[in-house]
Amino acid sequence: MPVGGPLQWGHSNRRKFWFGFSVLLYIVAAVLLLSEELDGPDLTWGFSFLLVVVTSSFGWIQVKRHGELAASYTLTAHEIGSIQTLALEISDETKLSEFVNAAEFAFSREHTQWQARRDFG
């Protein structure tokens, strides 16, 4: 386990920590809900609170992921906009070749980022 606590870990480790923590809280909430059925003390009072905390943590994880995707797609949209301006400058085959190479490179880079997010996200 990395030294320094969850705040100093890498992005992937923090996400795994919070996901695991949320799952653990879901399990605790389920035990609290079933405590009376398991012949234990009535602890159902804590279920609602834990359910709100867990649901909020999963919501926060999703908001963070959405923010990452939004930043990535904003960058891609900017690059595509830059490529569109190159299309206006096409006057011969050399400029057309440069335009096609720039477009292919930008879309290839976005595809690589998409695959990395899908594989490691």
PDB file of C-alpha atoms in Angstrom:
ATOM      1  CA  MET A   1       0.000   0.000   0.000  1.00  0.00           C
ATOM      2  CA  PRO A   2       1.426   3.421  -0.909  1.00  0.00           C
ATOM      3  CA  VAL A   3       2.818   5.585   1.863  1.00  0.00           C
ATOM      4  CA  GLY A   4       1.132   8.876   2.729  1.00  0.00           C
ATOM      5  CA  GLY A   5      -2.544   7.999   2.862  1.00  0.00           C
ATOM      6  CA  PRO A   6      -5.318   8.226   0.280  1.00  0.00           C
ATOM      7  CA  LEU A   7      -4.807  11.923  -0.466  1.00  0.00           C
ATOM      8  CA  GLN A   8      -1.265  11.368  -1.780  1.00  0.00           C
ATOM      9  CA  TRP A   9      -1.963   8.241  -3.834  1.00  0.00           C
ATOM     10  CA  GLY A  10      -2.212   8.229  -7.589  1.00  0.00           C
ATOM     11  CA  HIS A  11      -5.544   8.824  -9.277  1.00  0.00           C
ATOM     12  CA  SER A  12      -6.202   5.144  -9.981  1.00  0.00           C
ATOM     13  CA  ASN A  13      -5.409   4.106  -6.401  1.00  0.00           C
ATOM     14  CA  ARG A  14      -7.726   6.775  -4.975  1.00  0.00           C
ATOM     15  CA  ARG A  15     -10.554   5.634  -7.225  1.00  0.00           C
ATOM     16  CA  LYS A  16     -10.020   2.003  -6.168  1.00  0.00           C
ATOM     17  CA  PHE A  17      -9.898   3.014  -2.503  1.00  0.00           C
ATOM     18  CA  TRP A  18     -13.151   4.989  -2.658  1.00  0.00           C
ATOM     19  CA  PHE A  19     -14.883   2.293  -4.676  1.00  0.00           C
ATOM     20  CA  GLY A  20     -13.810  -0.375  -2.149  1.00  0.00           C
ATOM     21  CA  PHE A  21     -14.776   1.871   0.758  1.00  0.00           C
ATOM     22  CA  SER A  22     -18.217   2.435  -0.779  1.00  0.00           C
ATOM     23  CA  VAL A  23     -18.755  -1.289  -1.296  1.00  0.00           C
ATOM     24  CA  LEU A  24     -17.730  -1.919   2.317  1.00  0.00           C
ATOM     25  CA  LEU A  25     -20.253   0.681   3.492  1.00  0.00           C
ATOM     26  CA  TYR A  26     -22.952  -0.992   1.394  1.00  0.00           C
ATOM     27  CA  ILE A  27     -22.187  -4.282   3.139  1.00  0.00           C
ATOM     28  CA  VAL A  28     -22.301  -2.606   6.561  1.00  0.00           C
ATOM     29  CA  ALA A  29     -25.619  -0.962   5.623  1.00  0.00           C
ATOM     30  CA  ALA A  30     -27.029  -4.351   4.595  1.00  0.00           C
ATOM     31  CA  VAL A  31     -25.910  -5.889   7.906  1.00  0.00           C
ATOM     32  CA  LEU A  32     -27.524  -3.005   9.789  1.00  0.00           C
ATOM     33  CA  LEU A  33     -30.758  -3.522   7.886  1.00  0.00           C
ATOM     34  CA  LEU A  34     -30.725  -7.259   8.596  1.00  0.00           C
ATOM     35  CA  SER A  35     -29.501  -6.974  12.195  1.00  0.00           C
ATOM     36  CA  GLU A  36     -32.918  -7.618  13.667  1.00  0.00           C
ATOM     37  CA  GLU A  37     -33.404 -10.656  11.391  1.00  0.00           C
ATOM     38  CA  LEU A  38     -30.008 -12.026  12.474  1.00  0.00           C
ATOM     39  CA  ASP A  39     -31.127 -12.079  16.140  1.00  0.00           C
ATOM     40  CA  GLY A  40     -28.848  -9.174  16.971  1.00  0.00           C
ATOM     41  CA  PRO A  41     -29.605  -5.749  18.384  1.00  0.00           C
ATOM     42  CA  ASP A  42     -31.865  -3.516  16.313  1.00  0.00           C
ATOM     43  CA  LEU A  43     -29.429  -1.368  14.347  1.00  0.00           C
ATOM     44  CA  THR A  44     -31.732  -0.440  11.478  1.00  0.00           C
ATOM     45  CA  TRP A  45     -31.529   3.205  12.550  1.00  0.00           C
ATOM     46  CA  GLY A  46     -28.096   3.465  10.861  1.00  0.00           C
ATOM     47  CA  PHE A  47     -29.233   2.039   7.528  1.00  0.00           C
ATOM     48  CA  SER A  48     -30.692   5.237   6.071  1.00  0.00           C
ATOM     49  CA  PHE A  49     -27.677   7.329   6.972  1.00  0.00           C
ATOM     50  CA  LEU A  50     -25.206   4.808   5.527  1.00  0.00           C
ATOM     51  CA  LEU A  51     -27.286   4.408   2.395  1.00  0.00           C
ATOM     52  CA  VAL A  52     -27.146   8.161   1.799  1.00  0.00           C
ATOM     53  CA  VAL A  53     -23.371   8.223   2.398  1.00  0.00           C
ATOM     54  CA  VAL A  54     -22.718   5.283   0.080  1.00  0.00           C
ATOM     55  CA  THR A  55     -24.968   6.565  -2.675  1.00  0.00           C
ATOM     56  CA  SER A  56     -23.334   9.977  -2.410  1.00  0.00           C
ATOM     57  CA  SER A  57     -19.855   8.455  -2.674  1.00  0.00           C
ATOM     58  CA  PHE A  58     -20.796   6.491  -5.800  1.00  0.00           C
ATOM     59  CA  GLY A  59     -22.341   9.663  -7.219  1.00  0.00           C
ATOM     60  CA  TRP A  60     -19.125  11.574  -6.496  1.00  0.00           C
ATOM     61  CA  ILE A  61     -17.063   8.913  -8.265  1.00  0.00           C
ATOM     62  CA  GLN A  62     -19.295   9.225 -11.325  1.00  0.00           C
ATOM     63  CA  VAL A  63     -19.110  13.030 -11.279  1.00  0.00           C
ATOM     64  CA  LYS A  64     -15.317  12.845 -11.224  1.00  0.00           C
ATOM     65  CA  ARG A  65     -15.309  10.411 -14.147  1.00  0.00           C
ATOM     66  CA  HIS A  66     -17.665  12.690 -16.073  1.00  0.00           C
ATOM     67  CA  GLY A  67     -15.321  15.623 -15.434  1.00  0.00           C
ATOM     68  CA  GLU A  68     -12.380  13.648 -16.822  1.00  0.00           C
ATOM     69  CA  LEU A  69     -14.329  12.694 -19.929  1.00  0.00           C
ATOM     70  CA  ALA A  70     -15.552  16.245 -20.429  1.00  0.00           C
ATOM     71  CA  ALA A  71     -11.974  17.572 -20.286  1.00  0.00           C
ATOM     72  CA  SER A  72     -10.804  14.953 -22.768  1.00  0.00           C
ATOM     73  CA  TYR A  73     -13.616  15.640 -25.213  1.00  0.00           C
ATOM     74  CA  THR A  74     -13.130  19.388 -24.892  1.00  0.00           C
ATOM     75  CA  LEU A  75      -9.481  18.953 -25.883  1.00  0.00           C
ATOM     76  CA  THR A  76     -10.504  16.756 -28.816  1.00  0.00           C
ATOM     77  CA  ALA A  77     -13.111  19.289 -29.957  1.00  0.00           C
ATOM     78  CA  HIS A  78     -10.464  22.012 -29.818  1.00  0.00           C
ATOM     79  CA  GLU A  79      -8.064  19.919 -31.904  1.00  0.00           C
ATOM     80  CA  ILE A  80     -10.769  19.176 -34.471  1.00  0.00           C
ATOM     81  CA  GLY A  81     -11.537  22.899 -34.631  1.00  0.00           C
ATOM     82  CA  SER A  82      -7.866  23.585 -35.284  1.00  0.00           C
ATOM     83  CA  ILE A  83      -7.872  21.016 -38.055  1.00  0.00           C
ATOM     84  CA  GLN A  84     -10.952  22.639 -39.609  1.00  0.00           C
ATOM     85  CA  THR A  85      -9.018  25.873 -40.013  1.00  0.00           C
ATOM     86  CA  LEU A  86      -6.339  23.941 -41.916  1.00  0.00           C
ATOM     87  CA  ALA A  87      -9.016  22.798 -44.367  1.00  0.00           C
ATOM     88  CA  LEU A  88      -9.522  26.419 -45.435  1.00  0.00           C
ATOM     89  CA  GLU A  89      -5.852  26.699 -46.388  1.00  0.00           C
ATOM     90  CA  ILE A  90      -5.812  23.764 -48.830  1.00  0.00           C
ATOM     91  CA  SER A  91      -4.597  25.043 -52.172  1.00  0.00           C
ATOM     92  CA  ASP A  92      -2.530  22.185 -53.568  1.00  0.00           C
ATOM     93  CA  GLU A  93      -1.739  18.524 -53.002  1.00  0.00           C
ATOM     94  CA  THR A  94       0.972  19.275 -50.444  1.00  0.00           C
ATOM     95  CA  LYS A  95      -1.460  21.248 -48.244  1.00  0.00           C
ATOM     96  CA  LEU A  96      -4.068  18.506 -48.689  1.00  0.00           C
ATOM     97  CA  SER A  97      -1.529  15.896 -47.581  1.00  0.00           C
ATOM     98  CA  GLU A  98      -0.599  17.984 -44.518  1.00  0.00           C
ATOM     99  CA  PHE A  99      -4.281  18.396 -43.670  1.00  0.00           C
ATOM    100  CA  VAL A 100      -4.994  14.663 -43.947  1.00  0.00           C
ATOM    101  CA  ASN A 101      -1.924  13.802 -41.830  1.00  0.00           C
ATOM    102  CA  ALA A 102      -2.916  16.285 -39.115  1.00  0.00           C
ATOM    103  CA  ALA A 103      -6.500  14.982 -39.079  1.00  0.00           C
ATOM    104  CA  GLU A 104      -5.422  11.339 -38.912  1.00  0.00           C
ATOM    105  CA  PHE A 105      -2.961  12.110 -36.122  1.00  0.00           C
ATOM    106  CA  ALA A 106      -5.579  13.949 -34.035  1.00  0.00           C
ATOM    107  CA  PHE A 107      -8.193  11.218 -34.396  1.00  0.00           C
ATOM    108  CA  SER A 108      -5.611   8.510 -33.755  1.00  0.00           C
ATOM    109  CA  ARG A 109      -4.551  10.254 -30.546  1.00  0.00           C
ATOM    110  CA  GLU A 110      -8.168  10.519 -29.370  1.00  0.00           C
ATOM    111  CA  HIS A 111      -8.743   6.845 -30.159  1.00  0.00           C
ATOM    112  CA  THR A 112      -5.632   5.922 -28.156  1.00  0.00           C
ATOM    113  CA  GLN A 113      -6.880   7.981 -25.191  1.00  0.00           C
ATOM    114  CA  TRP A 114     -10.305   6.351 -25.458  1.00  0.00           C
ATOM    115  CA  GLN A 115      -8.754   2.869 -25.420  1.00  0.00           C
ATOM    116  CA  ALA A 116      -6.603   3.751 -22.414  1.00  0.00           C
ATOM    117  CA  ARG A 117      -9.636   5.003 -20.473  1.00  0.00           C
ATOM    118  CA  ARG A 118     -11.606   1.906 -21.410  1.00  0.00           C
ATOM    119  CA  ASP A 119      -8.782  -0.497 -20.507  1.00  0.00           C
ATOM    120  CA  PHE A 120      -7.635   1.165 -17.295  1.00  0.00           C
ATOM    121  CA  GLY A 121     -10.696   3.137 -16.206  1.00  0.00           C
TER     122      GLY A 121
END
